[in-house]
Tab-separated table of C-alpha atoms in Angstrom:
chain	number	residue	atom	x	y	z
A	1304	MET	CA	-9.417	-7.745	61.377
A	1305	LYS	CA	-10.774	-11.202	60.691
A	1306	LEU	CA	-9.907	-12.926	57.438
A	1307	ALA	CA	-12.547	-12.444	54.773
A	1308	SER	CA	-14.182	-14.638	52.175
A	1309	SER	CA	-13.620	-13.836	48.520
A	1310	LYS	CA	-17.108	-13.769	46.987
A	1311	THR	CA	-18.258	-10.467	48.490
A	1312	ILE	CA	-14.993	-8.680	47.687
A	1313	LEU	CA	-14.947	-9.907	44.092
A	1314	LYS	CA	-18.602	-8.972	43.634
A	1315	LYS	CA	-17.795	-5.411	44.738
A	1316	ALA	CA	-14.906	-5.408	42.269
A	1317	GLN	CA	-17.278	-6.589	39.567
A	1318	GLU	CA	-19.759	-3.838	40.398
A	1319	GLY	CA	-17.070	-1.150	40.710
A	1320	ASN	CA	-15.075	-2.125	37.617
A	1321	PHE	CA	-11.834	-2.723	39.494
A	1322	ALA	CA	-9.884	-5.873	40.306
A	1323	VAL	CA	-8.457	-7.296	43.496
A	1324	GLY	CA	-4.785	-8.178	43.311
A	1325	ALA	CA	-4.018	-11.755	44.370
A	1326	PHE	CA	-0.391	-12.097	45.438
A	1327	ASN	CA	1.482	-15.338	46.073
A	1328	ALA	CA	3.487	-15.312	49.304
A	1329	GLU	CA	6.413	-17.613	50.023
A	1330	ASN	CA	7.487	-16.463	53.493
A	1331	MET	CA	6.738	-14.155	56.421
A	1332	GLU	CA	8.353	-11.115	54.828
A	1333	MET	CA	6.257	-11.420	51.688
A	1334	VAL	CA	3.088	-11.709	53.771
A	1335	GLN	CA	4.090	-8.580	55.689
A	1336	ALA	CA	4.937	-6.704	52.497
A	1337	ILE	CA	1.592	-7.503	50.861
A	1338	ILE	CA	-0.440	-6.450	53.897
A	1339	GLU	CA	1.615	-3.286	54.474
A	1340	ALA	CA	1.031	-2.296	50.850
A	1341	ALA	CA	-2.708	-2.938	51.216
A	1342	GLU	CA	-2.849	-0.864	54.390
A	1343	GLU	CA	-1.023	2.087	52.858
A	1344	LEU	CA	-3.286	2.110	49.803
A	1345	GLN	CA	-6.429	1.007	51.686
A	1346	SER	CA	-6.932	-1.783	49.210
A	1347	PRO	CA	-8.625	-5.156	49.687
A	1348	VAL	CA	-6.147	-7.942	49.030
A	1349	ILE	CA	-5.873	-11.672	48.431
A	1350	ILE	CA	-2.821	-13.578	49.673
A	1351	GLN	CA	-2.231	-16.901	47.957
A	1352	THR	CA	-0.139	-20.011	48.467
A	1353	THR	CA	0.486	-22.743	45.912
A	1354	PRO	CA	0.823	-26.492	46.521
A	1355	SER	CA	4.641	-26.271	46.432
A	1356	SER	CA	4.634	-23.528	49.070
A	1357	VAL	CA	2.247	-25.600	51.153
A	1358	SER	CA	4.561	-28.602	50.813
A	1359	TYR	CA	7.451	-26.425	51.967
A	1360	ALA	CA	5.901	-24.818	55.049
A	1361	GLY	CA	2.442	-26.312	55.623
A	1362	LEU	CA	-1.083	-24.899	55.477
A	1363	LYS	CA	-1.173	-24.071	59.180
A	1364	MET	CA	2.085	-22.126	59.012
A	1365	TYR	CA	0.751	-19.861	56.253
A	1366	TYR	CA	-2.625	-19.563	57.942
A	1367	ASN	CA	-1.000	-18.556	61.222
A	1368	MET	CA	1.277	-15.994	59.552
A	1369	VAL	CA	-1.499	-14.350	57.574
A	1370	SER	CA	-4.076	-14.384	60.371
A	1371	ALA	CA	-1.540	-12.948	62.832
A	1372	GLU	CA	-0.743	-10.065	60.480
A	1373	ALA	CA	-4.437	-9.579	59.687
A	1374	GLU	CA	-5.306	-9.019	63.345
A	1375	ASN	CA	-4.008	-5.446	63.250
A	1376	ALA	CA	-5.059	-4.716	59.676
A	1377	THR	CA	-7.942	-2.445	58.717
A	1378	VAL	CA	-8.384	-3.785	55.168
A	1379	PRO	CA	-10.153	-6.980	54.041
A	1380	ILE	CA	-7.671	-9.844	53.582
A	1381	VAL	CA	-8.482	-13.157	51.924
A	1382	LEU	CA	-6.256	-16.232	52.342
A	1383	HIS	CA	-6.543	-18.290	49.168
A	1384	LEU	CA	-5.214	-21.656	48.018
A	1385	ASP	CA	-3.955	-21.153	44.463
A	1386	HIS	CA	-4.095	-24.073	42.008
A	1387	GLY	CA	-5.295	-26.640	44.496
A	1388	ASN	CA	-4.502	-29.902	42.731
A	1389	SER	CA	-6.841	-32.280	44.557
A	1390	PHE	CA	-10.040	-32.441	46.564
A	1391	GLN	CA	-7.966	-33.500	49.575
A	1392	LEU	CA	-5.696	-30.450	49.474
A	1393	CYS	CA	-8.672	-28.093	49.154
A	1394	LYS	CA	-10.369	-29.872	52.055
A	1395	GLU	CA	-7.243	-29.532	54.205
A	1396	ALA	CA	-6.938	-25.840	53.315
A	1397	VAL	CA	-10.528	-25.174	54.378
A	1398	GLU	CA	-9.984	-27.087	57.604
A	1399	ALA	CA	-6.754	-25.141	58.237
A	1400	GLY	CA	-8.639	-21.831	58.055
A	1401	TYR	CA	-8.167	-20.688	54.457
A	1402	THR	CA	-11.057	-18.471	53.419
A	1403	SER	CA	-10.962	-19.225	49.688
A	1404	VAL	CA	-9.703	-22.113	47.567
A	1405	MET	CA	-9.056	-22.867	43.920
A	1406	ILE	CA	-9.514	-26.348	42.573
A	1407	ASP	CA	-7.645	-26.728	39.311
A	1408	GLY	CA	-9.106	-29.547	37.258
A	1409	SER	CA	-8.220	-27.883	33.966
A	1410	LYS	CA	-6.099	-30.807	32.777
A	1411	LEU	CA	-8.976	-33.237	33.308
A	1412	ALA	CA	-11.697	-34.081	30.827
A	1413	TYR	CA	-14.478	-31.481	30.863
A	1414	GLU	CA	-17.036	-33.575	32.767
A	1415	GLU	CA	-14.385	-34.680	35.275
A	1416	ASN	CA	-13.436	-31.036	35.856
A	1417	ILE	CA	-17.094	-30.236	36.579
A	1418	GLU	CA	-17.486	-33.115	39.040
A	1419	LEU	CA	-14.249	-32.360	40.892
A	1420	SER	CA	-15.083	-28.663	41.131
A	1421	LYS	CA	-18.612	-29.439	42.293
A	1422	SER	CA	-17.348	-31.730	45.052
A	1423	VAL	CA	-15.020	-29.007	46.374
A	1424	VAL	CA	-17.842	-26.448	46.243
A	1425	GLN	CA	-20.167	-28.712	48.224
A	1426	PHE	CA	-17.574	-29.377	50.924
A	1427	SER	CA	-16.324	-25.783	51.162
A	1428	ALA	CA	-19.835	-24.341	51.408
A	1429	LYS	CA	-20.224	-25.935	54.842
A	1430	ALA	CA	-17.472	-23.619	56.124
A	1431	GLY	CA	-18.625	-20.584	54.142
A	1432	VAL	CA	-15.577	-20.798	51.877
A	1433	GLU	CA	-15.844	-19.857	48.205
A	1434	VAL	CA	-14.285	-21.754	45.325
A	1435	GLU	CA	-12.480	-20.731	42.158
A	1436	ALA	CA	-11.999	-23.187	39.295
A	1437	GLU	CA	-10.372	-23.055	35.870
A	1438	LEU	CA	-11.865	-23.808	32.476
A	1439	GLY	CA	-9.426	-24.014	29.609
A	1440	THR	CA	-5.720	-24.240	30.353
A	1441	VAL	CA	-3.422	-21.324	31.131
A	1442	GLY	CA	0.016	-21.900	29.630
A	1443	GLY	CA	3.389	-21.859	31.388
A	1444	LYS	CA	4.485	-23.419	34.650
A	1445	GLU	CA	3.071	-22.958	38.168
A	1446	ASP	CA	4.831	-25.214	40.678
A	1447	ASN	CA	4.788	-28.683	39.078
A	1448	HIS	CA	1.738	-27.800	36.995
A	1449	GLU	CA	3.028	-27.163	33.460
A	1450	VAL	CA	1.056	-26.534	30.293
A	1451	THR	CA	2.832	-26.186	26.962
A	1452	GLY	CA	2.068	-26.086	23.254
A	1453	LYS	CA	-0.667	-28.488	22.238
A	1454	ASP	CA	-2.085	-28.644	25.793
A	1455	ILE	CA	-2.998	-24.934	25.888
A	1456	LEU	CA	-6.746	-24.574	25.416
A	1457	TYR	CA	-8.624	-21.279	25.468
A	1458	THR	CA	-11.886	-20.998	27.401
A	1459	ASN	CA	-15.019	-21.565	25.343
A	1460	PRO	CA	-17.628	-18.899	26.305
A	1461	GLN	CA	-20.649	-21.158	25.797
A	1462	GLN	CA	-19.043	-24.026	27.670
A	1463	ALA	CA	-18.185	-21.604	30.495
A	1464	VAL	CA	-21.898	-20.994	31.139
A	1465	GLU	CA	-22.598	-24.692	31.586
A	1466	PHE	CA	-19.447	-25.204	33.645
A	1467	VAL	CA	-20.402	-22.469	36.110
A	1468	GLU	CA	-23.997	-23.689	36.419
A	1469	LYS	CA	-23.121	-27.357	36.933
A	1470	SER	CA	-20.144	-26.849	39.268
A	1471	GLY	CA	-21.583	-24.041	41.410
A	1472	ILE	CA	-18.241	-22.219	41.635
A	1473	GLN	CA	-18.069	-18.583	42.772
A	1474	SER	CA	-15.268	-17.358	40.459
A	1475	LEU	CA	-13.850	-18.591	37.167
A	1476	ALA	CA	-10.228	-18.557	36.010
A	1477	ILE	CA	-10.202	-18.248	32.240
A	1478	ALA	CA	-7.624	-18.966	29.553
A	1479	ILE	CA	-7.323	-16.094	27.072
A	1480	GLY	CA	-3.606	-16.181	26.277
A	1481	SER	CA	-1.882	-15.436	29.586
A	1482	ALA	CA	0.751	-17.803	31.005
A	1483	HIS	CA	2.442	-18.572	34.295
A	1484	GLY	CA	6.065	-17.445	34.664
A	1485	PHE	CA	7.850	-14.744	32.684
A	1486	TYR	CA	7.005	-14.276	29.006
A	1487	LYS	CA	9.627	-14.701	26.273
A	1488	GLY	CA	7.851	-12.121	24.123
A	1489	ILE	CA	4.893	-9.771	24.405
A	1490	PRO	CA	1.815	-11.811	25.390
A	1491	LYS	CA	-1.284	-11.685	23.230
A	1492	LEU	CA	-4.550	-11.686	25.139
A	1493	ASP	CA	-7.762	-12.586	23.334
A	1494	PHE	CA	-9.865	-9.617	24.421
A	1495	GLU	CA	-12.742	-10.557	22.114
A	1496	ARG	CA	-12.972	-13.922	23.861
A	1497	LEU	CA	-12.907	-12.155	27.239
A	1498	LYS	CA	-15.808	-9.935	26.138
A	1499	GLU	CA	-17.834	-12.985	25.106
A	1500	ILE	CA	-17.157	-14.781	28.387
A	1501	GLN	CA	-18.008	-11.689	30.450
A	1502	MET	CA	-21.310	-11.303	28.618
A	1503	ALA	CA	-22.174	-14.980	29.083
A	1504	VAL	CA	-21.082	-15.603	32.683
A	1505	THR	CA	-22.338	-13.718	35.739
A	1506	ILE	CA	-19.672	-14.656	38.305
A	1507	PRO	CA	-16.332	-12.810	38.717
A	1508	LEU	CA	-13.579	-13.708	36.257
A	1509	VAL	CA	-9.929	-14.321	37.156
A	1510	LEU	CA	-6.756	-13.618	35.152
A	1511	HIS	CA	-3.850	-15.930	35.939
A	1512	GLY	CA	-0.260	-15.362	34.858
A	1513	ALA	CA	-0.286	-11.563	35.084
A	1514	SER	CA	3.438	-11.285	35.851
A	1515	GLY	CA	5.009	-9.725	32.777
A	1516	ILE	CA	1.781	-8.686	31.041
A	1517	PRO	CA	2.049	-4.989	30.064
A	1518	ASP	CA	0.157	-2.728	32.457
A	1519	GLU	CA	-2.167	-1.365	29.784
A	1520	MET	CA	-3.227	-4.905	28.851
A	1521	VAL	CA	-4.033	-5.729	32.468
A	1522	ARG	CA	-6.032	-2.508	32.789
A	1523	HIS	CA	-7.944	-3.304	29.611
A	1524	SER	CA	-8.736	-6.824	30.816
A	1525	ILE	CA	-10.186	-5.293	33.991
A	1526	GLU	CA	-12.280	-2.887	31.918
A	1527	LEU	CA	-13.644	-5.955	30.106
A	1528	GLY	CA	-14.606	-7.816	33.272
A	1529	ILE	CA	-11.594	-9.337	35.052
A	1530	CYS	CA	-12.141	-9.011	38.832
A	1531	LYS	CA	-9.094	-10.844	40.245
A	1532	VAL	CA	-5.541	-10.607	38.910
A	1533	ASN	CA	-2.913	-13.140	40.011
A	1534	TYR	CA	0.735	-12.185	40.515
A	1535	ALA	CA	3.439	-14.647	41.565
A	1536	THR	CA	6.637	-14.696	39.498
A	1537	GLU	CA	7.278	-10.964	39.721
A	1538	LEU	CA	7.015	-11.072	43.522
A	1539	ARG	CA	9.590	-13.839	43.716
A	1540	ALA	CA	11.893	-11.865	41.461
A	1541	ALA	CA	11.406	-8.690	43.527
A	1542	PHE	CA	12.179	-10.429	46.819
A	1543	THR	CA	15.284	-12.057	45.352
A	1544	LYS	CA	16.415	-8.725	43.913
A	1545	GLY	CA	16.291	-7.064	47.336
A	1546	VAL	CA	18.097	-9.908	49.081
A	1547	ARG	CA	20.758	-10.241	46.388
A	1548	LYS	CA	21.555	-6.525	46.375
A	1549	VAL	CA	22.240	-6.452	50.115
A	1550	ILE	CA	24.335	-9.625	50.129
A	1551	GLU	CA	26.376	-8.574	47.107
A	1552	ASN	CA	27.138	-5.223	48.751
A	1553	ASP	CA	28.356	-6.912	51.944
A	1554	ASN	CA	29.625	-10.466	51.672
A	1555	THR	CA	30.278	-10.564	55.428
A	1556	LEU	CA	26.579	-10.148	56.249
A	1557	ILE	CA	25.071	-13.173	58.012
A	1558	ASP	CA	21.912	-11.686	59.575
A	1559	PRO	CA	18.823	-12.922	57.654
A	1560	LYS	CA	16.737	-10.116	59.164
A	1561	LYS	CA	18.748	-7.519	57.241
A	1562	TYR	CA	18.653	-9.043	53.797
A	1563	ASN	CA	15.102	-10.374	54.153
A	1564	ALA	CA	13.973	-6.863	55.129
A	1565	ALA	CA	15.381	-5.599	51.840
A	1566	GLY	CA	13.425	-8.280	49.993
A	1567	ARG	CA	10.298	-7.254	51.863
A	1568	GLU	CA	10.669	-3.632	50.758
A	1569	GLU	CA	11.035	-4.624	47.099
A	1570	VAL	CA	7.904	-6.774	47.280
A	1571	LYS	CA	5.951	-4.014	49.010
A	1572	LYS	CA	6.889	-1.502	46.325
A	1573	LEU	CA	5.867	-3.899	43.566
A	1574	VAL	CA	2.553	-4.825	45.216
A	1575	LYS	CA	1.598	-1.158	45.553
A	1576	GLU	CA	2.265	-0.684	41.841
A	1577	LYS	CA	0.082	-3.671	40.964
A	1578	MET	CA	-2.749	-2.516	43.225
A	1579	GLN	CA	-2.799	0.800	41.404
A	1580	ILE	CA	-2.922	-1.011	38.074
A	1581	CYS	CA	-5.904	-2.969	39.424
A	1582	ASN	CA	-7.460	0.334	40.583
A	1583	SER	CA	-8.181	-1.200	43.991
A	1584	GLN	CA	-6.641	1.602	46.055
A	1585	GLY	CA	-9.202	3.216	48.349
A	1586	LYS	CA	-11.672	0.355	47.823
A	1587	ALA	CA	-11.148	-1.309	51.224
A	1588	TYR	CA	-13.984	0.580	52.914
A	1589	VAL	CA	-16.721	-0.372	50.446
A	1590	CYS	CA	-15.577	-4.016	50.539
A	1591	LYS	CA	-15.457	-4.028	54.321
A	1592	GLN	CA	-18.974	-2.624	54.617
A	1593	ALA	CA	-20.290	-5.275	52.239
A	1594	LEU	CA	-18.530	-8.013	54.213
A	1595	ILE	CA	-20.027	-6.772	57.468
A	1596	MET	CA	-23.506	-6.585	55.942
A	1597	ASN	CA	-23.212	-10.099	54.490
A	1598	LYS	CA	-21.479	-11.490	57.600
A	1599	LYS	CA	-18.672	-12.873	55.456
A	1600	PHE	CA	-15.720	-12.564	57.802
A	1601	ILE	CA	-14.546	-16.108	58.481
A	1602	ILE	CA	-12.564	-15.959	61.732
């Protein structure tokens, strides 16, 4: 199947009160694991790469891996740039074949964030690629992007309306208390703030930093309007767990295929669990029909 754009899938999630899991992939095995999980559960899926992953392997490498695996898939698959840190990187991702990008101007002044996001939207629209942006600042660390203490700023619902209108973005990442990386304690999500944002903004909302948030809190955030849930840290931990277990059991093993396969299985198991939390299982068909009707397959 061709890679898909994100807007149609997230709109169906918004209408159907489910979320699409967005999973960060670091290598071929993680890409395979995510797509195999989506196929088995017949779930739409978003595969993401961050700037550090792009620096490691290149946009074209990830595009080629995902598009090659997507060829034999029956479920909608979106390839998304997560936390794009510049107009140039978003531009390069679109040109490389990514079907969705995030521009993260959350550390900029408000008006600068609007202008940067707007410029990415205007460029990406020429290729039919949708754009996610962030208002407020999600705590924790994602690649080299770190937000701590005094820099954490929750999303203002009224400001979100203006931000969406002026930037023209298709989905909005909001800050309601989640954080990138593992949590040291139980996270506290501001569900009242989420309700206010959902009532004020019409486009799909995105929850970053879902790794480590209790399942019931993720489910409740989806009930209140979250349409895309990002997972990264837990997938890294799962892959490492599988690899480490095999190597520790046999210190003579030198075949990467064997230990990487174990990492792949751990990631696949985890992704299936997260898709069920998002309630996206069985939703591939309705998303695919909407994509076909709207002609929103990209390649």
